Short mmCIF file of C-alpha atoms in Angstrom, two decimals:
data_model
loop_
_atom_site.label_atom_id
_atom_site.label_comp_id
_atom_site.label_asym_id
_atom_site.label_seq_id
_atom_site.Cartn_x
_atom_site.Cartn_y
_atom_site.Cartn_z
CA UNK F 1 45.45 71.65 12.52
CA UNK F 2 43.43 75.06 11.62
CA UNK F 3 44.81 77.35 8.76
CA UNK F 4 46.00 80.20 11.07
CA UNK F 5 48.09 77.95 14.32
CA UNK F 6 49.95 75.79 10.78
CA UNK F 7 51.19 79.34 9.58
CA UNK F 8 52.54 79.87 12.89
CA UNK F 9 54.58 76.59 12.94
CA UNK F 10 55.81 76.86 10.25
CA UNK F 11 57.19 80.10 9.87
CA UNK F 12 58.62 79.03 13.44
CA UNK F 13 60.11 76.19 11.93
CA UNK F 14 61.54 78.94 9.11
CA UNK F 15 63.30 80.88 10.85
CA UNK F 16 64.83 78.72 12.96
CA UNK F 17 62.87 79.16 16.11
CA UNK F 18 61.81 75.37 18.13
CA UNK F 19 58.53 75.42 20.30
CA UNK F 20 61.08 74.23 23.08
CA UNK F 21 63.10 76.99 23.31
CA UNK F 22 61.64 80.47 25.65
CA UNK F 23 61.84 81.60 28.18
CA UNK F 24 61.37 79.95 31.66
CA UNK F 25 57.57 80.67 33.21
CA UNK F 26 58.39 82.33 36.76
CA UNK F 27 61.99 82.65 38.43
CA UNK F 28 62.87 79.69 39.49
CA UNK F 29 63.99 79.43 42.84
CA UNK F 30 68.47 78.69 42.82
CA UNK F 31 70.32 77.32 45.75
CA UNK F 32 73.73 76.90 44.02
CA UNK F 33 76.60 74.55 45.32
CA UNK F 34 80.39 75.56 43.83
CA UNK F 35 83.81 74.57 44.62
CA UNK F 36 85.10 77.70 43.52
CA UNK F 37 88.06 78.66 44.37
CA UNK F 38 89.50 74.48 43.97
CA UNK F 39 91.50 72.97 40.94
CA UNK F 40 89.67 74.31 38.32
CA UNK F 41 88.97 77.63 37.78
CA UNK F 42 85.34 77.30 36.03
CA UNK F 43 83.89 77.80 38.54
CA UNK F 44 85.07 81.69 38.62
CA UNK F 45 83.39 82.09 35.23
CA UNK F 46 80.62 80.59 35.99
CA UNK F 47 79.65 82.54 38.88
CA UNK F 48 80.97 85.36 36.51
CA UNK F 49 77.76 83.89 34.21
CA UNK F 50 75.11 83.97 37.22
CA UNK F 51 75.69 87.14 38.54
CA UNK F 52 75.09 89.06 35.38
CA UNK F 53 72.17 86.82 35.40
CA UNK F 54 70.42 86.85 38.30
CA UNK F 55 67.73 88.55 37.09
CA UNK F 56 66.58 85.13 35.89
CA UNK F 57 66.31 83.51 39.49
CA UNK F 58 65.46 84.19 42.79
CA UNK F 59 68.68 83.56 44.27
CA UNK F 60 68.74 81.16 47.54
CA UNK F 61 72.17 80.31 48.48
CA UNK F 62 75.84 80.33 46.96
CA UNK F 63 76.99 76.78 49.10
CA UNK F 64 81.01 76.11 48.87
CA UNK F 65 81.36 73.15 48.85
CA UNK F 66 84.88 71.33 48.47
CA UNK F 67 85.25 67.44 48.20
CA UNK F 68 88.40 68.01 46.74
CA UNK F 69 90.76 71.66 45.91
CA UNK F 70 91.35 74.47 48.01
CA UNK F 71 87.97 76.16 47.66
CA UNK F 72 86.57 78.28 49.87
CA UNK F 73 83.51 80.60 51.63
CA UNK F 74 85.94 83.81 50.95
CA UNK F 75 86.62 82.98 46.89
CA UNK F 76 82.79 83.77 47.06
CA UNK F 77 83.42 86.66 48.37
CA UNK F 78 86.14 87.64 45.71
CA UNK F 79 83.26 87.63 43.88
CA UNK F 80 81.13 89.25 45.08
CA UNK F 81 83.27 91.63 45.69
CA UNK F 82 84.65 92.18 42.16
CA UNK F 83 80.53 92.23 40.94
CA UNK F 84 79.75 95.28 43.53
CA UNK F 85 82.49 97.30 41.62
CA UNK F 86 80.78 96.96 38.29
CA UNK F 87 77.29 97.00 39.79
CA UNK F 88 76.70 100.41 38.67
CA UNK F 89 77.02 100.13 35.05
CA UNK F 90 75.25 96.78 35.45
CA UNK F 91 71.41 98.65 36.65
CA UNK F 92 71.22 100.19 34.43
CA UNK F 93 70.53 98.04 31.59
CA UNK F 94 68.74 95.93 34.80
CA UNK F 95 67.46 96.65 36.49
CA UNK F 96 66.28 92.62 38.32
CA UNK F 97 69.90 92.21 39.30
CA UNK F 98 70.79 91.03 42.60
CA UNK F 99 72.21 93.29 44.46
CA UNK F 100 75.78 92.22 46.99
CA UNK F 101 74.08 92.54 49.78
CA UNK F 102 71.89 89.79 49.15
CA UNK F 103 74.33 87.61 47.12
CA UNK F 104 76.82 88.30 50.24
CA UNK F 105 74.14 86.60 52.95
CA UNK F 106 72.73 84.10 51.51
CA UNK F 107 76.55 82.79 50.68
CA UNK F 108 77.74 79.75 53.00
CA UNK F 109 80.99 76.85 53.64
CA UNK F 110 80.29 73.73 53.41
CA UNK F 111 82.49 70.90 53.79
CA UNK F 112 86.10 70.74 52.97
CA UNK F 113 87.55 67.59 52.12
CA UNK F 114 85.98 64.51 50.69
CA UNK F 115 83.53 62.58 53.25
CA UNK F 116 83.44 59.50 54.62
CA UNK F 117 82.27 56.06 53.24
CA UNK F 118 78.65 55.88 55.07
CA UNK F 119 77.85 58.75 52.50
CA UNK F 120 77.91 61.58 55.38
CA UNK F 121 79.91 63.26 58.52
CA UNK F 122 79.19 65.94 60.25
CA UNK F 123 76.39 68.85 59.18
CA UNK F 124 77.55 71.94 57.84
CA UNK F 125 76.66 76.05 57.41
CA UNK F 126 76.13 75.41 53.72
CA UNK F 127 74.35 71.82 54.31
CA UNK F 128 71.98 73.22 56.93
CA UNK F 129 71.71 76.58 54.63
CA UNK F 130 70.21 73.79 52.13
CA UNK F 131 67.70 72.79 55.00
CA UNK F 132 66.53 75.70 56.23
CA UNK F 133 65.89 77.25 51.73
CA UNK F 134 64.60 73.71 50.98
CA UNK F 135 62.01 74.09 54.28
CA UNK F 136 60.75 77.10 53.24
CA UNK F 137 57.29 77.69 52.33
CA UNK F 138 56.86 78.19 48.25
CA UNK F 139 54.61 76.03 45.53
CA UNK F 140 58.14 75.87 43.87
CA UNK F 141 60.39 73.77 44.80
CA UNK F 142 64.52 74.83 45.81
CA UNK F 143 66.40 74.28 42.43
CA UNK F 144 69.71 72.36 43.81
CA UNK F 145 72.41 73.05 41.20
CA UNK F 146 75.69 71.95 42.12
CA UNK F 147 79.39 72.30 40.35
CA UNK F 148 81.28 69.57 42.84
CA UNK F 149 81.24 67.58 45.26
CA UNK F 150 77.14 66.12 46.53
CA UNK F 151 78.69 66.23 50.69
CA UNK F 152 76.59 68.88 51.81
CA UNK F 153 73.43 67.95 50.32
CA UNK F 154 73.64 64.23 51.32
CA UNK F 155 74.51 66.05 54.80
CA UNK F 156 71.53 67.92 54.30
CA UNK F 157 69.28 65.18 53.27
CA UNK F 158 70.60 62.73 55.91
CA UNK F 159 69.80 64.98 58.43
CA UNK F 160 66.00 66.41 56.77
CA UNK F 161 65.49 63.79 54.62
CA UNK F 162 61.84 65.24 54.66
CA UNK F 163 63.06 68.13 52.13
CA UNK F 164 63.35 65.57 49.27
CA UNK F 165 59.64 66.25 48.74
CA UNK F 166 60.85 70.43 48.60
CA UNK F 167 63.93 70.13 45.92
CA UNK F 168 65.19 69.80 42.33
CA UNK F 169 68.76 68.56 42.19
CA UNK F 170 71.18 69.32 38.96
CA UNK F 171 74.25 67.69 39.41
CA UNK F 172 77.08 68.50 37.15
CA UNK F 173 78.89 65.04 37.50
CA UNK F 174 81.29 62.95 35.10
CA UNK F 175 84.96 64.07 37.55
CA UNK F 176 83.02 65.33 40.29
CA UNK F 177 81.54 62.21 40.13
CA UNK F 178 84.52 61.34 41.49
CA UNK F 179 85.17 63.25 44.19
CA UNK F 180 81.78 62.25 45.89
CA UNK F 181 82.01 59.07 45.38
CA UNK F 182 80.63 57.82 48.64
CA UNK F 183 77.73 60.91 48.92
CA UNK F 184 77.09 59.97 45.83
CA UNK F 185 76.44 56.01 46.98
CA UNK F 186 74.35 57.75 50.11
CA UNK F 187 71.94 58.90 48.06
CA UNK F 188 71.11 57.23 45.23
CA UNK F 189 71.55 54.07 47.80
CA UNK F 190 68.87 56.53 50.54
CA UNK F 191 67.30 58.84 48.63
CA UNK F 192 65.92 56.61 45.05
CA UNK F 193 62.69 59.24 44.94
CA UNK F 194 64.78 62.14 44.42
CA UNK F 195 63.76 64.18 41.92
CA UNK F 196 67.72 64.01 40.76
CA UNK F 197 69.41 65.24 37.19
CA UNK F 198 72.65 64.18 36.51
CA UNK F 199 75.47 65.39 33.93
CA UNK F 200 78.03 63.65 33.58
CA UNK F 201 78.91 64.38 30.63
CA UNK F 202 76.14 66.43 27.85
CA UNK F 203 78.29 69.51 29.98
CA UNK F 204 81.38 68.78 27.94
CA UNK F 205 79.02 70.16 24.42
CA UNK F 206 79.11 73.73 25.93
CA UNK F 207 83.38 73.89 26.75
CA UNK F 208 83.58 71.75 22.46
CA UNK F 209 85.88 73.31 19.86
CA UNK F 210 82.57 72.03 17.79
CA UNK F 211 81.61 75.64 17.00
CA UNK F 212 81.88 79.35 15.23
CA UNK F 213 85.22 80.78 14.84
CA UNK F 214 84.49 83.33 16.71
CA UNK F 215 82.78 82.34 19.00
CA UNK F 216 84.82 79.43 19.98
CA UNK F 217 87.02 78.35 23.21
CA UNK F 218 90.20 80.59 22.50
CA UNK F 219 88.13 83.68 20.59
CA UNK F 220 85.71 85.11 22.19
CA UNK F 221 87.03 86.33 25.56
CA UNK F 222 89.13 89.16 22.70
CA UNK F 223 85.89 89.09 20.66
CA UNK F 224 83.26 89.21 23.08
CA UNK F 225 84.82 90.16 26.67
CA UNK F 226 87.72 91.98 25.42
CA UNK F 227 88.76 92.50 28.86
CA UNK F 228 85.73 94.59 30.68
CA UNK F 229 84.55 96.00 33.69
CA UNK F 230 86.07 94.22 36.74
CA UNK F 231 84.30 90.99 36.03
CA UNK F 232 85.58 91.10 32.44
CA UNK F 233 89.28 91.11 33.68
CA UNK F 234 88.80 87.81 36.40
CA UNK F 235 87.79 85.79 33.87
CA UNK F 236 91.31 86.64 31.88
CA UNK F 237 93.66 87.15 35.50
CA UNK F 238 92.84 82.18 35.68
CA UNK F 239 95.18 79.40 33.96
CA UNK F 240 92.64 79.82 31.17
CA UNK F 241 93.94 83.10 30.01
CA UNK F 242 90.51 83.99 29.12
CA UNK F 243 89.77 80.50 27.28
CA UNK F 244 85.79 80.29 27.94
CA UNK F 245 84.86 76.12 29.96
CA UNK F 246 82.28 77.01 31.89
CA UNK F 247 81.22 72.96 32.80
CA UNK F 248 78.72 74.44 34.98
CA UNK F 249 77.26 76.62 33.92
CA UNK F 250 74.66 74.45 31.53
CA UNK F 251 72.85 73.83 34.90
CA UNK F 252 71.82 77.36 34.70
CA UNK F 253 71.29 77.81 31.06
CA UNK F 254 68.89 74.69 32.14
CA UNK F 255 66.99 76.73 34.43
CA UNK F 256 66.55 79.74 32.26
CA UNK F 257 64.79 78.20 29.01
CA UNK F 258 61.78 76.80 29.04
CA UNK F 259 60.50 73.87 31.76
CA UNK F 260 62.64 72.74 34.07
CA UNK F 261 60.48 70.80 35.23
CA UNK F 262 60.81 68.28 31.94
CA UNK F 263 64.35 67.55 31.26
CA UNK F 264 63.62 65.00 28.19
CA UNK F 265 63.36 68.33 26.22
CA UNK F 266 65.76 70.43 24.15
CA UNK F 267 67.36 73.09 26.65
CA UNK F 268 69.94 75.73 26.51
CA UNK F 269 71.28 73.23 29.49
CA UNK F 270 70.98 70.05 27.38
CA UNK F 271 68.35 67.61 27.11
CA UNK F 272 68.05 64.25 29.24
CA UNK F 273 66.66 60.72 30.34
CA UNK F 274 65.55 58.66 32.94
CA UNK F 275 67.81 55.94 34.57
CA UNK F 276 66.60 53.22 37.07
CA UNK F 277 69.59 52.16 38.02
CA UNK F 278 73.22 53.64 38.85
CA UNK F 279 75.50 50.60 38.26
CA UNK F 280 78.04 49.54 40.89
CA UNK F 281 80.20 46.82 40.18
CA UNK F 282 82.10 45.44 43.63
CA UNK F 283 85.56 43.13 43.15
CA UNK F 284 86.85 41.40 46.33
CA UNK F 285 89.68 40.13 44.83
CA UNK F 286 92.32 43.03 42.78
CA UNK F 287 90.61 43.65 39.00
CA UNK F 288 92.75 42.85 35.77
CA UNK F 289 93.13 44.10 32.34
CA UNK F 290 89.86 41.62 31.64
CA UNK F 291 87.51 43.50 33.83
CA UNK F 292 85.88 46.72 32.29
CA UNK F 293 83.88 48.98 33.56
CA UNK F 294 81.52 51.74 32.08
CA UNK F 295 82.94 55.76 33.14
CA UNK F 296 80.81 57.47 35.50
CA UNK F 297 80.42 54.04 37.44
CA UNK F 298 80.54 53.20 40.70
CA UNK F 299 83.99 50.37 41.49
CA UNK F 300 83.32 49.51 44.61
CA UNK F 301 87.13 47.65 46.34
CA UNK F 302 86.59 45.31 49.08
CA UNK F 303 89.50 44.16 51.38
CA UNK F 304 89.79 42.04 54.60
CA UNK F 305 92.24 42.39 57.44
CA UNK F 306 91.93 42.37 60.89
CA UNK F 307 89.14 43.40 62.57
CA UNK F 308 89.55 46.24 64.82
CA UNK F 309 88.44 49.63 66.51
CA UNK F 310 89.41 51.36 64.81
CA UNK F 311 87.35 55.52 63.58
CA UNK F 312 85.32 53.54 60.58
CA UNK F 313 84.45 57.66 59.53
CA UNK F 314 88.22 57.90 59.51
CA UNK F 315 90.65 56.96 56.23
CA UNK F 316 92.92 53.92 56.91
CA UNK F 317 94.31 53.19 53.87
CA UNK F 318 94.59 55.25 49.91
CA UNK F 319 93.93 53.75 47.00
CA UNK F 320 96.87 55.57 44.78
CA UNK F 321 95.43 55.37 40.90
CA UNK F 322 97.65 55.75 37.57
CA UNK F 323 95.50 56.86 34.64
CA UNK F 324 95.88 59.90 31.97
CA UNK F 325 95.66 62.82 34.61
CA UNK F 326 98.81 61.49 36.22
CA UNK F 327 98.85 60.29 39.86
CA UNK F 328 95.76 60.48 42.24
CA UNK F 329 94.65 58.62 45.16
CA UNK F 330 91.15 58.58 47.02
CA UNK F 331 90.72 57.29 50.74
CA UNK F 332 89.57 53.98 51.86
CA UNK F 333 87.89 53.17 55.37
CA UNK F 334 86.90 50.61 57.21
CA UNK F 335 83.73 48.82 57.23
CA UNK F 336 83.49 46.25 60.08
CA UNK F 337 84.03 42.50 60.60
CA UNK F 338 87.58 42.81 59.57
CA UNK F 339 86.15 44.65 55.65
CA UNK F 340 88.10 47.36 54.04
CA UNK F 341 85.96 49.03 51.07
CA UNK F 342 87.37 52.78 48.71
CA UNK F 343 85.25 53.67 46.23
CA UNK F 344 87.11 54.87 42.46
CA UNK F 345 84.76 56.05 40.41
CA UNK F 346 86.44 56.95 36.13
CA UNK F 347 85.62 60.03 34.19
CA UNK F 348 86.53 58.63 30.59
CA UNK F 349 87.89 55.98 29.06
CA UNK F 350 90.99 54.61 29.37
CA UNK F 351 93.36 52.02 31.25
CA UNK F 352 93.47 52.19 34.81
CA UNK F 353 96.90 51.61 37.30
CA UNK F 354 96.11 51.49 40.87
CA UNK F 355 97.46 49.94 43.81
CA UNK F 356 96.99 50.45 48.12
CA UNK F 357 98.75 51.28 50.24
CA UNK F 358 98.99 50.87 53.87
CA UNK F 359 100.31 50.86 57.33
CA UNK F 360 98.14 47.67 57.21
CA UNK F 361 99.86 44.84 56.45
CA UNK F 362 97.31 42.88 55.19
CA UNK F 363 96.75 45.66 52.03
CA UNK F 364 99.74 46.29 51.14
CA UNK F 365 100.66 45.21 47.91
CA UNK F 366 96.88 45.05 46.37
CA UNK F 367 97.07 46.03 43.24
CA UNK F 368 95.46 45.80 39.57
CA UNK F 369 94.20 47.40 36.45
CA UNK F 370 90.80 47.58 34.67
CA UNK F 371 89.76 49.16 31.68
CA UNK F 372 87.15 51.86 31.23
CA UNK F 373 83.63 51.64 27.96
CA UNK F 374 82.96 54.74 27.25
CA UNK F 375 79.41 53.99 27.68
CA UNK F 376 77.01 54.75 30.38
CA UNK F 377 75.26 53.17 32.04
CA UNK F 378 76.90 50.69 30.82
CA UNK F 379 75.68 46.67 31.59
CA UNK F 380 72.92 45.42 34.25
CA UNK F 381 75.30 44.38 37.80
CA UNK F 382 73.35 42.45 40.69
CA UNK F 383 75.20 45.40 42.87
CA UNK F 384 73.72 47.93 40.80
CA UNK F 385 71.12 51.33 43.42
CA UNK F 386 68.07 51.20 42.01
CA UNK F 387 66.06 53.95 41.16
CA UNK F 388 62.92 55.66 41.59
CA UNK F 389 60.74 57.04 38.32
CA UNK F 390 62.63 60.46 38.09
CA UNK F 391 66.10 60.10 38.05
CA UNK F 392 68.19 61.02 34.48
CA UNK F 393 71.25 61.60 32.83
CA UNK F 394 72.59 62.45 29.50
CA UNK F 395 70.77 60.74 26.62
CA UNK F 396 72.44 57.71 24.75
CA UNK F 397 71.63 58.45 21.17
CA UNK F 398 75.46 57.14 19.23
CA UNK F 399 74.38 61.00 16.64
CA UNK F 400 74.42 63.10 20.14
CA UNK F 401 78.37 62.78 21.39
CA UNK F 402 79.86 64.91 20.58
CA UNK F 403 82.90 63.03 19.63
CA UNK F 404 83.81 60.87 22.88
CA UNK F 405 81.57 62.76 25.58
CA UNK F 406 77.88 61.22 25.06
CA UNK F 407 74.57 64.06 25.05
CA UNK F 408 77.65 65.94 24.36
CA UNK F 409 75.21 68.24 21.32
CA UNK F 410 72.03 68.35 23.02
CA UNK F 411 74.53 71.06 24.31
CA UNK F 412 76.18 72.06 21.75
CA UNK F 413 73.75 72.86 19.83
CA UNK F 414 72.85 76.22 22.11
CA UNK F 415 76.49 77.17 22.31
CA UNK F 416 75.80 79.40 19.48
CA UNK F 417 73.27 81.20 20.96
CA UNK F 418 73.49 82.07 25.43
CA UNK F 419 77.80 82.89 23.83
CA UNK F 420 75.90 85.40 22.23
CA UNK F 421 73.03 86.44 23.99
CA UNK F 422 76.02 87.03 26.87
CA UNK F 423 77.67 89.17 24.42
CA UNK F 424 75.11 91.92 24.34
CA UNK F 425 75.54 91.90 28.78
CA UNK F 426 79.19 92.42 27.92
CA UNK F 427 78.82 95.35 26.30
CA UNK F 428 76.88 97.07 29.42
CA UNK F 429 80.34 96.98 30.88
CA UNK F 430 82.05 98.59 27.89
#
């Protein structure tokens, strides 16, 4: 190494700067698919962050995709209205922020509620918009950042499979994966060559408790946001009461830092590794406590019943699950020739109890339990979905776990830098 290059590297190292941490060379084309307004208000926190950093992106879509809960296009528009009130102050400091008019023009309604067992159902304003933007002539890919369910993305891929070569996907999975098991299964089964980051647990590092006290989840608001502007007041006005979660924000951070085309490098939004199979276990019997499945993997239960001509796109039974979060239920479907099926995806290590509820006599009385292990993607199964060379997910190295969350430290590592940078922008509204 030449002396002057060695000196530069040493100075960067001593100053705490890594060569992998630098702004993206071009503004990425970004479309957000969000379940904002649903059961978890952390999407509201993340969309505030998005608006305040919108100068860093070429925003091409804001799609409401609530596979579960009450999310809606109207909630996106409500947040834009708040941003519009703060816009005059913000624009004084950063003239390239997206205008409220632009944001409204790209806001679309997607599917409401989970899709059928086959993984798609019918086109929506949101899925059609994904197709339109993906087909736009550009040398750059359209980055689809999914903060909720995959239903609109799956629909878009089904209706226009040719768009897969034009898009790159970053999905905040985990709990969102539970609610879009069918659309997820459709994508990995039919689009193995899609470019896809599946972050099931790394993003938890962004709301980790293992951080400096002044930027902790409970202290950041009072220390740095301080009810600044209309956006700041709304940040507090939900059940988190100002506590920072922002579980979807790592997808944005990934696009803001370094080279998004290389998921294996370090970035503000985490670091990921390739995986070549998406785990899926199919059971044609009731499970027992002796059965173990990997966290975030597809558990597919199948049952025999009467042959019928009922609509295969309409649920005909429920899988009722009792877990740490409480009681929740998932739709089951008739898949033909006297076979019935339901998919479930666990989000954390625990023992799961379930029972099947239905008006169909042959399905009544089925119940069982199973254990969820904390290693993703876990052991190989003959029924796994095989993936191509462009699927990435949370790193498995034990030293990168943040407590129980696999890969969490790859995001936690940069949390302080991110929040302190954002604190400077909150000053614009104070």
